[in-house]
Every structure is written in C-alpha cells, then in structure tokens.
Amino acid sequence: MPNLNFEEPQPSNDKNENKFKRKYQGTYLCLSDSSILTIDKDKIIQEWYIVAKFTKAQLDTTEGIEIKEGLLYSEDSKEPFPVEFIGDTAVLEYHFNKTIFRLSDNQVLRYFKGLYFLNFRESDNLWTVKTLTLDKEGILTINRIYGGEEEIQKIKDITTVEEITDDEGKVVDYKVRPTKKELKEIMKSDLFKEGTQFQKIKN
C-alpha cells in the first residue's frame, strides 16, 4: 500500500518540542501484544519479552535452526538464544527492544490541539507522521494515516495530493503539504488510524 508522506513536519510552522510532557512520561502495557512501552523525556522505547516452546520433532524438522551447547542458532537472527530443555520440549525466552522515537533533527516532536505529532524524516527528505494521544483513563494511542484509496480520496477533498510513481507509472507514494487549517480538517475526518493502544501502568 502506498505511504502518505508530508513535505514538512506537522503541524507546519509550529515550534519543535524539546521533551514530552510529564503526564505522558512513564511505562505502558501494549493491549495487543503485551509489549512494554516506555516514554522518557526525549524518547520512546518498546520492549518485547517472548517465550516460545518447541518440541524436539519441530526442532529436528525446521530448516535454518540449530542447537549447540544450550544455544539456539537461527539463520534469521544475528545472535543465538539460550534454550532450556524440559523433557522433550525446548523453552526459548528472549527479550529485545527498539527505540521507536528519539528527538533529533530526523525525528521531530510537535504538539497541537491536545495531540503530539511524531515526525519521521525519510531518506527522500519527506516526512511520515504519527499522532500520540493520552486519555483520562491512561490509554495511550499511537495513530498513523495510511494511503488507502478511500483515505486518499478524503484527503484530496481537503488538500492537494501529489502522486509519486515508479518507472512503470504505478503509484508508490503520495505527497501532501497541508496548511494548519487543512490539517485540522484531516484530523476531524478521523484519517489518523490503524492505531496501537497502551495502558499506563507506572508513572
């Protein structure tokens, strides 16, 4: 699906924030995959704790996996994972994290109408934009506009949309530069969706 990109960070002509408000800072539990999200002053980190179980038969018949000296080696992973055997079952526990946003020249934070805007500079110097909201029940939601046909048509009714095509003329991305007034209309149209929700568990 084509992405919707912005020519500049949103909202346009607003100042960049240098930290997240204190009420947003804290630890959150993802309601879909039980990962942990931490918001510090200047970054957002997501952590996953995964437990997987394999029978000996599954390990013997799965290509690209090898167990040596209590470690599981996989062609898809750079590092081996420790494995514990309980009878004929191999129990694999691993933890990894990802910094999904950090304030910088390439990741710009802005605040407007009760929403944080997370702006990510792409390699072509365009920007992808997500919104971050926190309600009174401590539910944090991260949303993004996706470039589906229905969504793009709604945006075309609000602002100019430029199509970016490949060598064969197929649309691969869309580019927009809404005014602040037009951005308000986009927000009212409920186009920021495909969201992930997190419950705050610690301040």
Short mmCIF file of C-alpha atoms in Angstrom, two decimals:
data_model
loop_
_atom_site.label_atom_id
_atom_site.label_comp_id
_atom_site.label_asym_id
_atom_site.label_seq_id
_atom_site.Cartn_x
_atom_site.Cartn_y
_atom_site.Cartn_z
CA MET A 1 0.00 0.00 0.00
CA PRO A 2 1.41 3.46 -0.87
CA ASN A 3 2.54 5.62 2.03
CA LEU A 4 1.28 9.12 2.71
CA ASN A 5 4.24 11.48 3.14
CA PHE A 6 4.40 15.11 4.18
CA GLU A 7 6.72 17.71 2.68
CA GLU A 8 7.48 19.14 6.13
CA PRO A 9 6.98 18.24 9.81
CA GLN A 10 3.44 18.65 11.11
CA PRO A 11 1.82 20.90 12.09
CA SER A 12 3.62 23.23 9.67
CA ASN A 13 5.24 26.36 11.10
CA ASP A 14 4.86 25.16 14.70
CA LYS A 15 7.80 25.08 17.09
CA ASN A 16 9.58 21.82 17.89
CA GLU A 17 9.09 20.44 21.40
CA ASN A 18 12.25 19.51 23.34
CA LYS A 19 10.61 16.91 25.61
CA PHE A 20 7.41 15.00 26.32
CA LYS A 21 5.10 16.45 28.97
CA ARG A 22 5.47 14.82 32.37
CA LYS A 23 1.98 13.25 32.27
CA TYR A 24 3.00 11.31 29.15
CA GLN A 25 6.20 10.00 30.67
CA GLY A 26 6.01 6.54 32.22
CA THR A 27 5.56 2.85 31.44
CA TYR A 28 2.74 1.38 29.35
CA LEU A 29 1.48 -2.12 28.52
CA CYS A 30 0.54 -2.79 24.88
CA LEU A 31 -3.05 -4.07 24.76
CA SER A 32 -2.43 -6.16 21.62
CA ASP A 33 0.89 -7.98 22.21
CA SER A 34 1.77 -7.28 25.90
CA SER A 35 4.98 -5.48 24.97
CA ILE A 36 6.16 -2.68 27.25
CA LEU A 37 6.40 0.93 26.06
CA THR A 38 8.46 3.48 27.99
CA ILE A 39 8.25 7.22 27.35
CA ASP A 40 11.16 9.23 28.72
CA LYS A 41 11.72 12.96 28.33
CA ASP A 42 13.16 12.62 24.84
CA LYS A 43 12.44 9.12 23.53
CA ILE A 44 10.00 6.21 23.24
CA ILE A 45 11.28 2.65 23.65
CA GLN A 46 9.26 -0.54 23.09
CA GLU A 47 10.34 -3.85 24.65
CA TRP A 48 9.20 -7.38 23.92
CA TYR A 49 9.52 -10.40 26.24
CA ILE A 50 8.82 -13.59 24.31
CA VAL A 51 8.54 -17.21 25.46
CA ALA A 52 8.42 -19.88 22.76
CA LYS A 53 8.20 -23.66 23.09
CA PHE A 54 9.32 -26.23 20.53
CA THR A 55 9.11 -30.00 20.60
CA LYS A 56 12.20 -31.98 19.66
CA ALA A 57 10.40 -33.09 16.48
CA GLN A 58 9.74 -29.45 15.49
CA LEU A 59 13.39 -28.54 16.03
CA ASP A 60 14.58 -31.53 14.02
CA THR A 61 12.37 -30.68 11.04
CA THR A 62 12.70 -26.87 10.99
CA GLU A 63 15.23 -25.62 8.47
CA GLY A 64 17.66 -22.86 9.43
CA ILE A 65 17.69 -23.72 13.16
CA GLU A 66 20.46 -25.48 15.05
CA ILE A 67 21.02 -26.10 18.77
CA LYS A 68 24.54 -26.32 20.19
CA GLU A 69 25.63 -26.23 23.85
CA GLY A 70 22.33 -24.85 25.12
CA LEU A 71 22.03 -22.13 22.46
CA LEU A 72 19.64 -21.91 19.53
CA TYR A 73 21.18 -20.58 16.31
CA SER A 74 18.89 -19.26 13.59
CA GLU A 75 19.65 -18.05 10.08
CA ASP A 76 17.26 -15.14 10.70
CA SER A 77 19.00 -13.87 13.85
CA LYS A 78 22.43 -12.34 14.35
CA GLU A 79 22.78 -13.68 17.90
CA PRO A 80 21.98 -17.10 19.40
CA PHE A 81 19.30 -17.51 22.08
CA PRO A 82 19.66 -19.58 25.26
CA VAL A 83 17.40 -22.66 25.31
CA GLU A 84 16.24 -24.73 28.28
CA PHE A 85 15.07 -28.31 27.74
CA ILE A 86 12.18 -29.61 29.82
CA GLY A 87 11.78 -33.22 28.78
CA ASP A 88 11.46 -33.21 25.00
CA THR A 89 10.38 -29.55 24.93
CA ALA A 90 12.78 -26.69 24.26
CA VAL A 91 11.78 -23.45 26.03
CA LEU A 92 13.15 -20.30 24.45
CA GLU A 93 12.94 -16.98 26.30
CA TYR A 94 14.24 -13.80 24.78
CA HIS A 95 13.96 -10.07 25.20
CA PHE A 96 14.59 -7.31 22.72
CA ASN A 97 13.81 -3.61 22.49
CA LYS A 98 13.52 -0.94 19.84
CA THR A 99 13.74 2.84 20.09
CA ILE A 100 10.73 3.89 18.06
CA PHE A 101 11.19 7.64 18.52
CA ARG A 102 14.04 9.86 19.74
CA LEU A 103 14.10 13.65 19.50
CA SER A 104 16.62 14.69 16.84
CA ASP A 105 16.87 16.55 13.54
CA ASN A 106 15.35 13.50 11.85
CA GLN A 107 12.64 12.81 14.44
CA VAL A 108 10.76 15.96 15.32
CA LEU A 109 8.15 16.35 18.07
CA ARG A 110 5.35 18.92 17.88
CA TYR A 111 2.18 19.50 19.95
CA PHE A 112 -1.14 20.81 18.65
CA LYS A 113 -4.76 20.64 19.81
CA GLY A 114 -4.02 18.07 22.54
CA LEU A 115 -2.06 15.82 20.18
CA TYR A 116 1.62 15.04 19.92
CA PHE A 117 2.85 14.74 16.34
CA LEU A 118 5.77 12.34 15.85
CA ASN A 119 7.51 13.35 12.62
CA PHE A 120 9.99 10.94 10.98
CA ARG A 121 12.26 12.16 8.18
CA GLU A 122 12.57 9.59 5.38
CA SER A 123 15.52 9.06 3.02
CA ASP A 124 13.87 11.16 0.31
CA ASN A 125 13.61 14.10 2.77
CA LEU A 126 9.85 13.65 3.09
CA TRP A 127 8.18 13.00 6.45
CA THR A 128 5.90 10.31 7.81
CA VAL A 129 3.68 11.45 10.66
CA LYS A 130 2.12 9.66 13.62
CA THR A 131 -0.03 11.11 16.38
CA LEU A 132 0.13 10.25 20.07
CA THR A 133 -2.74 10.85 22.49
CA LEU A 134 -3.34 10.05 26.17
CA ASP A 135 -6.88 9.92 27.61
CA LYS A 136 -8.08 10.33 31.20
CA GLU A 137 -8.06 6.54 31.75
CA GLY A 138 -4.35 6.34 30.93
CA ILE A 139 -4.86 4.83 27.46
CA LEU A 140 -2.11 5.95 25.11
CA THR A 141 -2.84 5.65 21.36
CA ILE A 142 -0.35 5.93 18.51
CA ASN A 143 -2.03 6.50 15.14
CA ARG A 144 -0.87 6.93 11.56
CA ILE A 145 -2.52 7.89 8.27
CA TYR A 146 -2.30 5.15 5.67
CA GLY A 147 -2.58 5.80 1.95
CA GLY A 148 -5.53 3.60 1.11
CA GLU A 149 -7.74 4.68 -1.79
CA GLU A 150 -10.62 5.72 0.47
CA GLU A 151 -8.35 7.74 2.77
CA ILE A 152 -6.52 9.43 -0.10
CA GLN A 153 -9.81 10.45 -1.73
CA LYS A 154 -10.91 12.10 1.53
CA ILE A 155 -7.58 13.93 1.75
CA LYS A 156 -7.91 15.09 -1.88
CA ASP A 157 -11.16 16.77 -0.84
CA ILE A 158 -9.18 18.74 1.77
CA THR A 159 -5.77 19.50 0.26
CA THR A 160 -3.63 18.93 -2.84
CA VAL A 161 -2.25 15.39 -3.14
CA GLU A 162 0.73 14.70 -5.40
CA GLU A 163 1.21 11.16 -6.67
CA ILE A 164 4.71 9.67 -6.71
CA THR A 165 5.08 6.94 -9.36
CA ASP A 166 7.70 4.37 -10.28
CA ASP A 167 9.22 3.82 -13.75
CA GLU A 168 6.13 1.89 -14.83
CA GLY A 169 3.74 4.65 -13.77
CA LYS A 170 2.44 2.81 -10.70
CA VAL A 171 1.65 5.00 -7.69
CA VAL A 172 4.08 4.11 -4.89
CA ASP A 173 3.58 7.07 -2.54
CA TYR A 174 1.54 10.21 -2.02
CA LYS A 175 2.89 13.62 -1.01
CA VAL A 176 0.97 16.43 0.71
CA ARG A 177 1.67 19.83 2.22
CA PRO A 178 -1.42 20.84 4.20
CA THR A 179 -1.85 24.21 5.83
CA LYS A 180 -2.64 24.18 9.54
CA LYS A 181 -6.31 24.75 8.70
CA GLU A 182 -6.26 21.79 6.30
CA LEU A 183 -4.51 19.64 8.90
CA LYS A 184 -7.37 20.41 11.31
CA GLU A 185 -9.80 19.17 8.65
CA ILE A 186 -7.76 15.99 8.18
CA MET A 187 -7.84 15.42 11.96
CA LYS A 188 -11.61 15.98 12.07
CA SER A 189 -12.04 13.44 9.27
CA ASP A 190 -10.63 10.71 11.52
CA LEU A 191 -7.96 9.77 8.99
CA PHE A 192 -5.27 9.06 11.58
CA LYS A 193 -6.00 5.40 12.30
CA GLU A 194 -4.50 1.89 12.32
CA GLY A 195 -3.62 2.73 15.91
CA THR A 196 -1.85 0.81 18.67
CA GLN A 197 -3.11 1.24 22.23
CA PHE A 198 -1.20 1.05 25.51
CA GLN A 199 -2.39 1.15 29.13
CA LYS A 200 -0.31 3.21 31.53
CA ILE A 201 0.96 1.02 34.40
CA LYS A 202 3.61 3.21 36.00
CA ASN A 203 4.35 6.94 36.19
#
